[in-house]
Protein backbone atom coordinates (compact mmCIF):
# COMPACT_ATOMS: atom_id res chain seq x y z
CA UNK A 1 0.00 0.00 0.00
CA UNK A 2 3.00 2.28 0.27
CA UNK A 3 3.20 2.31 -3.51
CA UNK A 4 2.35 5.77 -4.71
CA UNK A 5 2.57 4.62 -8.31
CA UNK A 6 2.15 1.10 -9.55
CA UNK A 7 2.24 0.01 -13.21
CA UNK A 8 1.65 -3.52 -14.39
CA UNK A 9 2.05 -4.50 -18.05
CA UNK A 10 1.30 -0.91 -18.92
CA UNK A 11 0.89 -0.09 -22.60
CA UNK A 12 0.54 3.50 -23.75
CA UNK A 13 -0.43 4.53 -27.26
CA UNK A 14 -1.58 7.47 -29.37
CA UNK A 15 -3.92 7.61 -32.35
CA UNK A 16 -6.61 5.44 -30.81
CA UNK A 17 -4.16 2.77 -29.81
CA UNK A 18 -2.53 2.39 -33.20
CA UNK A 19 0.75 4.08 -32.28
CA UNK A 20 2.28 2.28 -29.31
CA UNK A 21 4.92 4.21 -27.38
CA UNK A 22 5.37 2.13 -24.23
CA UNK A 23 4.66 -1.58 -24.10
CA UNK A 24 4.22 -3.94 -21.14
CA UNK A 25 6.01 -1.75 -18.60
CA UNK A 26 5.87 -2.76 -14.95
CA UNK A 27 7.28 -0.82 -12.01
CA UNK A 28 6.43 0.33 -8.50
CA UNK A 29 7.31 3.65 -6.94
CA UNK A 30 7.07 4.10 -3.18
CA UNK A 31 6.38 7.10 -1.05
CA UNK A 32 9.50 9.23 -0.76
CA UNK A 33 11.25 7.69 -3.78
CA UNK A 34 13.26 9.99 -5.99
CA UNK A 35 13.27 8.68 -9.56
CA UNK A 36 15.21 9.93 -12.54
CA UNK A 37 13.85 8.92 -15.94
CA UNK A 38 16.19 9.14 -18.92
CA UNK A 39 16.10 7.91 -22.49
CA UNK A 40 16.59 9.02 -26.05
CA UNK A 41 14.43 11.82 -27.30
CA UNK A 42 11.14 10.57 -28.67
CA UNK A 43 11.34 7.42 -26.55
CA UNK A 44 8.20 8.24 -24.58
CA UNK A 45 9.37 9.95 -21.40
CA UNK A 46 6.79 12.76 -21.65
CA UNK A 47 4.19 10.23 -22.67
CA UNK A 48 4.78 8.23 -19.50
CA UNK A 49 4.43 11.36 -17.35
CA UNK A 50 1.24 12.33 -19.19
CA UNK A 51 -0.27 8.98 -18.31
CA UNK A 52 0.67 9.49 -14.66
CA UNK A 53 -1.33 12.71 -14.38
CA UNK A 54 -4.25 11.24 -16.27
CA UNK A 55 -3.87 13.09 -19.53
CA UNK A 56 -3.40 9.85 -21.45
CA UNK A 57 -5.38 6.73 -20.56
CA UNK A 58 -3.56 3.39 -20.54
CA UNK A 59 -4.27 1.29 -23.60
CA UNK A 60 -3.65 -1.93 -21.73
CA UNK A 61 -2.48 -3.04 -18.32
CA UNK A 62 -2.86 -1.45 -14.91
CA UNK A 63 -1.84 1.96 -13.74
CA UNK A 64 -2.64 2.92 -10.17
CA UNK A 65 -1.65 6.34 -8.82
CA UNK A 66 -2.48 7.39 -5.27
CA UNK A 67 -4.78 4.38 -4.97
CA UNK A 68 -6.75 5.32 -8.10
CA UNK A 69 -6.98 3.12 -11.15
CA UNK A 70 -6.28 5.56 -13.95
CA UNK A 71 -7.82 3.34 -16.61
CA UNK A 72 -11.26 3.80 -15.07
CA UNK A 73 -11.07 7.08 -13.22
CA UNK A 74 -13.99 9.53 -13.28
CA UNK A 75 -13.39 13.17 -14.08
CA UNK A 76 -14.22 14.29 -10.51
CA UNK A 77 -11.80 11.77 -9.03
CA UNK A 78 -9.10 12.76 -11.50
CA UNK A 79 -9.65 16.38 -10.54
CA UNK A 80 -9.19 15.47 -6.88
CA UNK A 81 -6.12 13.35 -7.58
CA UNK A 82 -4.49 16.15 -9.52
CA UNK A 83 -4.74 18.50 -6.56
CA UNK A 84 -2.21 16.25 -4.82
CA UNK A 85 0.25 16.43 -7.71
CA UNK A 86 2.86 19.06 -8.50
CA UNK A 87 3.55 19.06 -12.20
CA UNK A 88 6.47 20.83 -13.84
CA UNK A 89 6.72 21.21 -17.61
CA UNK A 90 9.70 21.79 -19.81
CA UNK A 91 7.90 24.72 -21.42
CA UNK A 92 6.80 26.01 -17.97
CA UNK A 93 3.09 26.37 -18.88
CA UNK A 94 2.64 29.49 -16.81
CA UNK A 95 -0.47 31.59 -17.27
CA UNK A 96 0.93 34.63 -19.02
CA UNK A 97 -1.91 37.00 -18.21
CA UNK A 98 -1.44 36.40 -14.48
CA UNK A 99 1.26 37.88 -12.27
CA UNK A 100 4.06 35.66 -11.03
CA UNK A 101 2.58 35.69 -7.53
CA UNK A 102 -0.83 34.58 -8.79
CA UNK A 103 0.71 31.83 -10.92
CA UNK A 104 2.58 30.45 -7.94
CA UNK A 105 -0.51 30.05 -5.78
CA UNK A 106 -2.75 28.45 -8.44
CA UNK A 107 -2.95 25.18 -6.46
CA UNK A 108 -3.97 27.13 -3.32
CA UNK A 109 -6.57 29.03 -5.29
CA UNK A 110 -7.97 25.73 -6.57
CA UNK A 111 -8.01 24.37 -3.02
CA UNK A 112 -10.07 27.40 -2.01
CA UNK A 113 -7.63 29.17 0.31
CA UNK A 114 -8.42 32.78 1.14
CA UNK A 115 -6.65 35.60 -0.67
CA UNK A 116 -4.79 36.42 2.54
CA UNK A 117 -3.33 32.94 2.76
CA UNK A 118 -2.55 33.00 -0.94
CA UNK A 119 -0.65 36.23 -0.54
CA UNK A 120 1.49 35.11 2.37
CA UNK A 121 2.19 31.77 0.71
CA UNK A 122 3.13 33.47 -2.57
CA UNK A 123 5.62 35.53 -0.62
CA UNK A 124 7.10 32.47 1.08
CA UNK A 125 7.27 30.37 -2.11
CA UNK A 126 8.85 33.09 -4.20
CA UNK A 127 11.49 33.53 -1.50
CA UNK A 128 12.31 29.83 -1.81
CA UNK A 129 12.89 30.11 -5.54
CA UNK A 130 14.75 33.40 -5.08
CA UNK A 131 12.26 35.50 -7.01
CA UNK A 132 10.85 37.68 -4.23
CA UNK A 133 11.38 40.90 -6.13
CA UNK A 134 9.49 39.61 -9.19
CA UNK A 135 6.14 38.88 -7.52
CA UNK A 136 4.18 41.52 -9.41
CA UNK A 137 5.75 40.95 -12.81
CA UNK A 138 4.24 38.87 -15.58
CA UNK A 139 5.90 35.60 -16.70
CA UNK A 140 6.99 36.94 -20.08
CA UNK A 141 9.03 39.63 -18.33
CA UNK A 142 11.26 36.94 -16.78
CA UNK A 143 14.10 34.86 -18.20
CA UNK A 144 13.59 31.17 -18.97
CA UNK A 145 15.34 30.09 -15.80
CA UNK A 146 13.25 32.45 -13.73
CA UNK A 147 10.02 31.29 -15.37
CA UNK A 148 10.87 27.69 -14.59
CA UNK A 149 11.53 28.59 -10.96
CA UNK A 150 8.01 30.03 -10.91
CA UNK A 151 6.81 26.71 -12.32
CA UNK A 152 8.63 24.82 -9.58
CA UNK A 153 7.29 27.11 -6.88
CA UNK A 154 3.78 26.48 -8.24
CA UNK A 155 4.32 22.72 -8.17
CA UNK A 156 5.48 22.86 -4.53
CA UNK A 157 2.79 25.30 -3.37
CA UNK A 158 0.49 22.81 -1.71
CA UNK A 159 3.09 20.25 -0.59
CA UNK A 160 2.01 17.67 -3.15
CA UNK A 161 2.23 13.94 -2.54
CA UNK A 162 4.04 13.46 -5.83
CA UNK A 163 6.04 15.77 -8.08
CA UNK A 164 6.12 14.99 -11.80
CA UNK A 165 8.73 17.03 -13.65
CA UNK A 166 9.40 16.87 -17.38
CA UNK A 167 12.91 18.11 -18.15
CA UNK A 168 12.62 20.89 -15.58
CA UNK A 169 16.14 22.11 -16.13
CA UNK A 170 16.13 21.41 -19.87
CA UNK A 171 18.07 24.42 -21.09
CA UNK A 172 18.41 26.48 -17.98
CA UNK A 173 21.47 28.23 -16.58
CA UNK A 174 23.37 26.48 -13.77
CA UNK A 175 22.09 28.83 -11.12
CA UNK A 176 18.43 28.13 -11.86
CA UNK A 177 19.14 24.42 -12.27
CA UNK A 178 20.80 24.23 -8.88
CA UNK A 179 17.97 26.09 -7.17
CA UNK A 180 15.49 23.66 -8.70
CA UNK A 181 17.41 20.49 -7.77
CA UNK A 182 17.83 21.79 -4.23
CA UNK A 183 14.11 22.39 -3.87
CA UNK A 184 13.22 18.94 -5.11
CA UNK A 185 15.75 17.27 -2.86
CA UNK A 186 14.39 19.19 0.10
CA UNK A 187 10.80 18.29 -0.66
CA UNK A 188 11.74 14.63 -0.95
CA UNK A 189 13.86 14.60 2.17
CA UNK A 190 11.76 16.72 4.49
CA UNK A 191 8.22 15.99 3.36
CA UNK A 192 8.70 12.50 1.92
CA UNK A 193 7.39 13.75 -1.39
CA UNK A 194 7.67 11.24 -4.19
CA UNK A 195 9.55 12.81 -7.10
CA UNK A 196 9.74 11.66 -10.72
CA UNK A 197 12.00 13.70 -12.95
CA UNK A 198 12.52 13.24 -16.65
CA UNK A 199 15.92 14.56 -17.54
CA UNK A 200 18.56 14.03 -20.18
CA UNK A 201 21.34 14.43 -17.64
CA UNK A 202 21.35 13.40 -13.99
CA UNK A 203 22.91 16.25 -11.99
CA UNK A 204 26.47 15.55 -10.90
CA UNK A 205 26.05 17.03 -7.45
CA UNK A 206 23.10 15.15 -6.00
CA UNK A 207 23.14 14.15 -2.36
CA UNK A 208 20.09 11.89 -2.04
CA UNK A 209 19.86 8.23 -2.90
CA UNK A 210 17.82 7.89 -6.06
CA UNK A 211 16.45 5.39 -8.56
CA UNK A 212 17.11 5.54 -12.27
CA UNK A 213 14.65 4.40 -14.97
CA UNK A 214 15.58 4.23 -18.64
CA UNK A 215 13.00 4.19 -21.39
CA UNK A 216 14.20 2.47 -24.53
CA UNK A 217 12.53 0.52 -27.37
CA UNK A 218 9.11 0.92 -25.70
CA UNK A 219 10.33 -0.61 -22.44
CA UNK A 220 10.86 0.93 -19.01
CA UNK A 221 13.94 -0.53 -17.27
CA UNK A 222 15.47 0.21 -13.90
CA UNK A 223 19.23 0.67 -13.69
CA UNK A 224 20.79 -0.79 -10.54
CA UNK B 1 -8.60 47.76 -29.49
CA UNK B 2 -8.67 44.01 -29.87
CA UNK B 3 -10.39 43.82 -26.51
CA UNK B 4 -13.18 46.13 -27.68
CA UNK B 5 -13.50 44.29 -30.97
CA UNK B 6 -13.80 40.94 -29.21
CA UNK B 7 -16.55 42.27 -27.00
CA UNK B 8 -18.42 43.91 -29.87
CA UNK B 9 -18.33 40.70 -31.86
CA UNK B 10 -20.22 39.15 -29.00
CA UNK B 11 -22.42 42.07 -27.97
CA UNK B 12 -23.72 42.93 -31.45
CA UNK B 13 -25.29 39.57 -32.31
CA UNK B 14 -26.62 39.38 -28.78
CA UNK B 15 -28.17 42.81 -29.30
CA UNK B 16 -29.69 41.68 -32.60
CA UNK B 17 -31.50 38.91 -30.74
CA UNK B 18 -32.60 41.23 -27.94
CA UNK B 19 -33.77 43.91 -30.38
CA UNK B 20 -35.81 41.29 -32.20
CA UNK B 21 -37.42 40.13 -28.98
CA UNK B 22 -38.13 43.65 -27.76
CA UNK B 23 -39.47 44.68 -31.14
CA UNK B 24 -41.86 41.79 -31.04
CA UNK B 25 -42.96 42.61 -27.50
CA UNK B 26 -43.62 46.24 -28.47
CA UNK B 27 -45.40 45.26 -31.68
CA UNK B 28 -47.57 42.86 -29.76
CA UNK B 29 -48.50 45.47 -27.17
CA UNK B 30 -49.15 48.39 -29.46
CA UNK B 31 -51.29 46.37 -31.85
CA UNK B 32 -53.03 44.47 -29.11
CA UNK B 33 -56.16 46.62 -29.05
CA UNK B 34 -56.27 46.74 -32.84
CA UNK B 35 -56.18 42.96 -32.89
CA UNK B 36 -58.85 42.81 -30.18
CA UNK B 37 -60.99 45.21 -32.19
CA UNK B 38 -60.70 42.97 -35.21
CA UNK B 39 -61.56 39.97 -33.12
CA UNK B 40 -64.25 41.28 -30.81
CA UNK B 41 -65.70 44.15 -32.78
CA UNK B 42 -67.25 41.62 -35.04
CA UNK B 43 -71.01 41.09 -35.09
CA UNK B 44 -73.29 39.34 -37.53
CA UNK B 45 -76.70 40.64 -38.46
CA UNK B 46 -79.69 38.41 -37.67
CA UNK B 47 -83.17 39.20 -38.98
CA UNK B 48 -86.15 37.51 -37.27
CA UNK B 49 -89.92 37.49 -37.59
CA UNK B 50 -90.50 37.55 -33.85
CA UNK B 51 -88.34 38.83 -30.98
CA UNK B 52 -85.72 36.30 -29.82
CA UNK B 53 -83.73 35.92 -26.63
CA UNK B 54 -80.01 35.33 -26.23
CA UNK B 55 -80.89 32.10 -24.46
CA UNK B 56 -82.63 30.80 -27.51
CA UNK B 57 -79.82 31.70 -29.91
CA UNK B 58 -77.27 30.08 -27.62
CA UNK B 59 -79.24 26.87 -27.86
CA UNK B 60 -78.98 27.05 -31.63
CA UNK B 61 -75.23 27.62 -31.58
CA UNK B 62 -73.01 27.77 -28.48
CA UNK B 63 -70.57 30.32 -29.98
CA UNK B 64 -73.12 33.08 -29.71
CA UNK B 65 -72.21 35.38 -26.85
CA UNK B 66 -74.08 38.67 -27.15
CA UNK B 67 -77.32 39.90 -28.55
CA UNK B 68 -78.23 43.50 -29.16
CA UNK B 69 -81.52 44.56 -30.68
CA UNK B 70 -81.43 47.34 -33.26
CA UNK B 71 -84.19 49.81 -32.36
CA UNK B 72 -87.04 49.30 -34.79
CA UNK B 73 -88.65 52.65 -34.05
CA UNK B 74 -85.59 54.40 -35.37
CA UNK B 75 -85.60 52.35 -38.55
CA UNK B 76 -89.23 53.16 -39.14
CA UNK B 77 -88.83 56.84 -38.46
CA UNK B 78 -85.93 56.85 -40.92
CA UNK B 79 -87.80 54.88 -43.57
CA UNK B 80 -91.20 56.42 -43.09
CA UNK B 81 -90.60 60.11 -42.88
CA UNK B 82 -93.80 62.07 -43.37
CA UNK B 83 -95.98 59.02 -43.26
CA UNK B 84 -99.10 59.05 -41.14
CA UNK B 85 -99.17 57.58 -37.66
CA UNK B 86 -101.50 54.79 -38.80
CA UNK B 87 -99.33 53.70 -41.68
CA UNK B 88 -96.36 53.93 -39.42
CA UNK B 89 -97.88 51.35 -37.08
CA UNK B 90 -98.53 49.08 -40.02
CA UNK B 91 -95.02 49.38 -41.24
CA UNK B 92 -93.77 48.70 -37.76
CA UNK B 93 -95.91 45.58 -37.52
CA UNK B 94 -94.68 44.29 -40.86
CA UNK B 95 -91.07 45.13 -40.15
CA UNK B 96 -88.91 42.19 -39.01
CA UNK B 97 -86.65 42.34 -35.94
CA UNK B 98 -82.93 43.14 -36.39
CA UNK B 99 -80.16 42.03 -34.05
CA UNK B 100 -76.39 42.44 -33.78
CA UNK B 101 -75.06 39.10 -32.63
CA UNK B 102 -71.56 38.81 -31.10
CA UNK B 103 -69.48 35.65 -30.79
CA UNK B 104 -67.40 34.29 -27.93
CA UNK B 105 -64.21 33.94 -29.98
CA UNK B 106 -62.60 34.62 -33.31
CA UNK B 107 -63.85 32.10 -35.89
CA UNK B 108 -62.95 31.32 -39.48
CA UNK B 109 -65.24 31.62 -42.48
CA UNK B 110 -66.27 27.97 -42.36
CA UNK B 111 -67.31 28.23 -38.72
CA UNK B 112 -69.28 31.37 -39.52
CA UNK B 113 -71.13 29.53 -42.28
CA UNK B 114 -71.96 26.79 -39.81
CA UNK B 115 -73.45 29.32 -37.38
CA UNK B 116 -75.43 30.84 -40.20
CA UNK B 117 -76.84 27.43 -41.08
CA UNK B 118 -77.63 26.58 -37.46
CA UNK B 119 -79.51 29.83 -37.01
CA UNK B 120 -81.41 29.66 -40.29
CA UNK B 121 -82.75 26.23 -39.34
CA UNK B 122 -85.02 28.01 -36.90
CA UNK B 123 -88.33 29.09 -38.40
CA UNK B 124 -88.45 32.49 -36.74
CA UNK B 125 -85.08 33.50 -38.18
CA UNK B 126 -85.45 34.96 -41.62
CA UNK B 127 -81.91 35.88 -42.54
CA UNK B 128 -78.35 35.85 -41.24
CA UNK B 129 -75.63 38.08 -42.68
CA UNK B 130 -72.12 37.08 -41.55
CA UNK B 131 -70.06 39.71 -43.44
CA UNK B 132 -67.59 36.83 -43.29
CA UNK B 133 -65.13 37.59 -46.04
CA UNK B 134 -64.32 41.19 -45.26
CA UNK B 135 -64.08 40.45 -41.58
CA UNK B 136 -61.76 37.53 -41.91
CA UNK B 137 -59.56 39.08 -44.58
CA UNK B 138 -58.71 42.03 -42.37
CA UNK B 139 -57.90 39.75 -39.49
CA UNK B 140 -56.04 37.28 -41.69
CA UNK B 141 -53.87 40.01 -43.10
CA UNK B 142 -52.99 41.11 -39.62
CA UNK B 143 -52.27 37.57 -38.47
CA UNK B 144 -50.12 37.04 -41.55
CA UNK B 145 -48.05 40.15 -40.90
CA UNK B 146 -47.56 39.04 -37.35
CA UNK B 147 -46.49 35.61 -38.51
CA UNK B 148 -44.00 37.07 -40.99
CA UNK B 149 -42.56 39.20 -38.25
CA UNK B 150 -42.11 36.15 -36.04
CA UNK B 151 -40.38 34.27 -38.86
CA UNK B 152 -38.09 37.20 -39.56
CA UNK B 153 -37.17 37.64 -35.91
CA UNK B 154 -36.65 33.92 -35.56
CA UNK B 155 -34.38 33.88 -38.58
CA UNK B 156 -32.41 36.82 -37.29
CA UNK B 157 -32.11 35.01 -33.96
CA UNK B 158 -30.65 31.93 -35.59
CA UNK B 159 -28.13 33.91 -37.62
CA UNK B 160 -27.10 35.81 -34.52
CA UNK B 161 -26.76 32.60 -32.57
CA UNK B 162 -24.32 31.33 -35.17
CA UNK B 163 -22.32 34.53 -34.88
CA UNK B 164 -22.21 34.11 -31.12
CA UNK B 165 -20.97 30.54 -31.44
CA UNK B 166 -18.34 31.72 -33.93
CA UNK B 167 -17.15 34.31 -31.44
CA UNK B 168 -17.10 31.60 -28.79
CA UNK B 169 -14.60 29.67 -30.91
CA UNK B 170 -12.31 32.69 -30.80
CA UNK B 171 -12.72 32.90 -27.04
CA UNK B 172 -11.91 29.25 -26.83
CA UNK B 173 -8.53 29.83 -28.43
CA UNK B 174 -7.82 32.84 -26.28
CA UNK B 175 -8.62 31.00 -23.06
CA UNK B 176 -7.77 27.42 -23.89
CA UNK B 177 -4.22 27.42 -22.58
CA UNK B 178 -5.18 28.90 -19.26
CA UNK B 179 -8.11 26.52 -18.86
CA UNK B 180 -5.94 23.52 -19.69
CA UNK B 181 -3.22 24.50 -17.22
CA UNK B 182 -5.86 24.97 -14.55
CA UNK B 183 -7.38 21.63 -15.41
CA UNK B 184 -4.04 19.87 -15.04
CA UNK B 185 -3.81 21.27 -11.53
CA UNK B 186 -7.28 19.94 -10.76
CA UNK B 187 -9.38 23.10 -11.01
CA UNK B 188 -13.13 22.46 -11.16
CA UNK B 189 -15.12 23.69 -14.12
CA UNK B 190 -16.49 26.80 -12.43
CA UNK B 191 -13.04 28.00 -11.55
CA UNK B 192 -11.60 27.27 -14.99
CA UNK B 193 -14.43 29.07 -16.69
CA UNK B 194 -14.68 31.84 -14.11
CA UNK B 195 -13.24 34.54 -16.34
CA UNK B 196 -15.37 33.47 -19.29
CA UNK B 197 -18.48 33.64 -17.15
CA UNK B 198 -17.51 37.10 -15.92
CA UNK B 199 -16.86 38.39 -19.43
CA UNK B 200 -20.02 36.80 -20.80
CA UNK B 201 -22.23 38.12 -18.03
CA UNK B 202 -20.68 41.57 -18.42
CA UNK B 203 -21.44 41.45 -22.14
CA UNK B 204 -24.99 40.30 -21.46
CA UNK B 205 -25.52 43.37 -19.26
CA UNK B 206 -24.03 45.70 -21.85
CA UNK B 207 -26.18 44.24 -24.63
CA UNK B 208 -29.29 44.59 -22.46
CA UNK B 209 -28.46 48.18 -21.58
CA UNK B 210 -27.77 49.16 -25.20
CA UNK B 211 -30.97 47.52 -26.41
CA UNK B 212 -32.94 49.23 -23.68
CA UNK B 213 -31.32 52.54 -24.58
CA UNK B 214 -32.41 52.16 -28.20
CA UNK B 215 -36.00 51.58 -27.16
CA UNK B 216 -35.95 54.32 -24.54
CA UNK B 217 -34.79 56.69 -27.26
CA UNK B 218 -37.59 55.52 -29.52
CA UNK B 219 -40.06 55.92 -26.69
CA UNK B 220 -39.14 59.33 -25.36
CA UNK B 221 -37.57 61.10 -28.30
CA UNK B 222 -38.54 59.55 -31.57
CA UNK B 223 -42.17 58.56 -30.85
CA UNK B 224 -43.09 62.02 -29.62
CA UNK B 225 -41.74 63.67 -32.77
CA UNK B 226 -42.81 60.99 -35.19
CA UNK B 227 -46.31 62.31 -35.82
CA UNK B 228 -47.55 58.72 -36.00
CA UNK B 229 -50.80 58.60 -34.03
CA UNK B 230 -50.41 55.04 -32.91
CA UNK B 231 -46.90 55.78 -31.60
CA UNK B 232 -47.99 58.86 -29.72
CA UNK B 233 -51.06 57.27 -28.15
CA UNK B 234 -49.22 54.16 -27.12
CA UNK B 235 -46.04 55.82 -25.98
CA UNK B 236 -46.31 54.10 -22.62
CA UNK B 237 -46.39 50.71 -24.27
CA UNK B 238 -43.21 51.26 -26.26
CA UNK B 239 -40.79 50.22 -23.57
CA UNK B 240 -41.50 48.98 -20.10
CA UNK B 241 -39.01 48.49 -17.32
CA UNK B 242 -40.16 44.88 -17.01
CA UNK B 243 -38.93 44.37 -20.57
CA UNK B 244 -35.44 45.01 -19.32
CA UNK B 245 -35.77 42.04 -16.97
CA UNK B 246 -36.98 39.86 -19.83
CA UNK B 247 -34.11 40.96 -22.06
CA UNK B 248 -31.54 40.45 -19.33
CA UNK B 249 -32.93 37.01 -18.61
CA UNK B 250 -32.70 36.00 -22.25
CA UNK B 251 -29.20 37.48 -22.62
CA UNK B 252 -27.91 35.68 -19.53
CA UNK B 253 -29.42 32.40 -20.63
CA UNK B 254 -27.77 32.70 -24.04
CA UNK B 255 -24.31 33.62 -22.75
CA UNK B 256 -24.31 30.96 -20.06
CA UNK B 257 -25.20 28.36 -22.65
CA UNK B 258 -22.43 29.72 -24.87
CA UNK B 259 -19.83 29.54 -22.09
CA UNK B 260 -20.77 25.97 -21.27
CA UNK B 261 -20.22 24.97 -24.89
CA UNK B 262 -16.74 26.51 -24.82
CA UNK B 263 -15.77 24.91 -21.55
CA UNK B 264 -16.94 21.46 -22.51
CA UNK B 265 -15.32 21.56 -25.92
CA UNK B 266 -11.91 22.59 -24.55
CA UNK B 267 -11.56 19.78 -22.06
CA UNK B 268 -8.11 18.23 -21.89
CA UNK B 269 -7.46 15.90 -24.78
CA UNK B 270 -7.29 12.20 -23.96
CA UNK B 271 -5.19 11.18 -26.93
N1 LIG C 1 -0.21 13.72 -29.09
C1 LIG C 1 0.52 12.83 -29.80
N2 LIG C 1 -0.03 12.14 -30.80
C2 LIG C 1 0.68 11.24 -31.51
N3 LIG C 1 1.97 10.98 -31.27
C3 LIG C 1 2.60 11.63 -30.26
C4 LIG C 1 1.90 12.60 -29.46
N4 LIG C 1 2.75 13.11 -28.55
C5 LIG C 1 3.94 12.48 -28.77
N5 LIG C 1 3.85 11.60 -29.78
C6 LIG C 1 4.93 10.70 -30.26
O1 LIG C 1 5.24 9.79 -29.25
C7 LIG C 1 6.63 9.55 -29.22
C8 LIG C 1 7.15 9.83 -27.82
O2 LIG C 1 6.99 11.22 -27.52
P1 LIG C 1 7.43 11.85 -26.16
O3 LIG C 1 6.82 11.08 -25.07
O4 LIG C 1 7.15 13.28 -26.20
O5 LIG C 1 9.01 11.59 -26.18
P2 LIG C 1 10.13 12.14 -25.21
O6 LIG C 1 9.50 12.97 -24.18
O7 LIG C 1 10.79 10.91 -24.68
O8 LIG C 1 11.09 12.90 -26.07
C9 LIG C 1 7.24 10.43 -30.26
O9 LIG C 1 7.48 9.64 -31.41
C10 LIG C 1 6.21 11.46 -30.56
O10 LIG C 1 6.27 11.85 -31.88
MG1 LIG D 1 9.58 15.01 -23.74
PDB file of C-alpha atoms and ligand atoms in Angstrom, chain A residues 41-47 90 166-167 198, ligand 2:
ATOM      1  CA  UNK A  41      14.425  11.816 -27.303  1.00  0.00           C
ATOM      2  CA  UNK A  42      11.142  10.565 -28.666  1.00  0.00           C
ATOM      3  CA  UNK A  43      11.336   7.423 -26.548  1.00  0.00           C
ATOM      4  CA  UNK A  44       8.204   8.237 -24.584  1.00  0.00           C
ATOM      5  CA  UNK A  45       9.367   9.951 -21.402  1.00  0.00           C
ATOM      6  CA  UNK A  46       6.793  12.756 -21.647  1.00  0.00           C
ATOM      7  CA  UNK A  47       4.189  10.227 -22.670  1.00  0.00           C
ATOM      8  CA  UNK A  90       9.705  21.791 -19.811  1.00  0.00           C
ATOM      9  CA  UNK A 166       9.398  16.873 -17.383  1.00  0.00           C
ATOM     10  CA  UNK A 167      12.912  18.105 -18.151  1.00  0.00           C
ATOM     11  CA  UNK A 198      12.516  13.236 -16.647  1.00  0.00           C
TER      12      UNK A 198
HETATM   13 MG1  LIG C   2       9.584  15.006 -23.741  1.00  0.00          MG
END
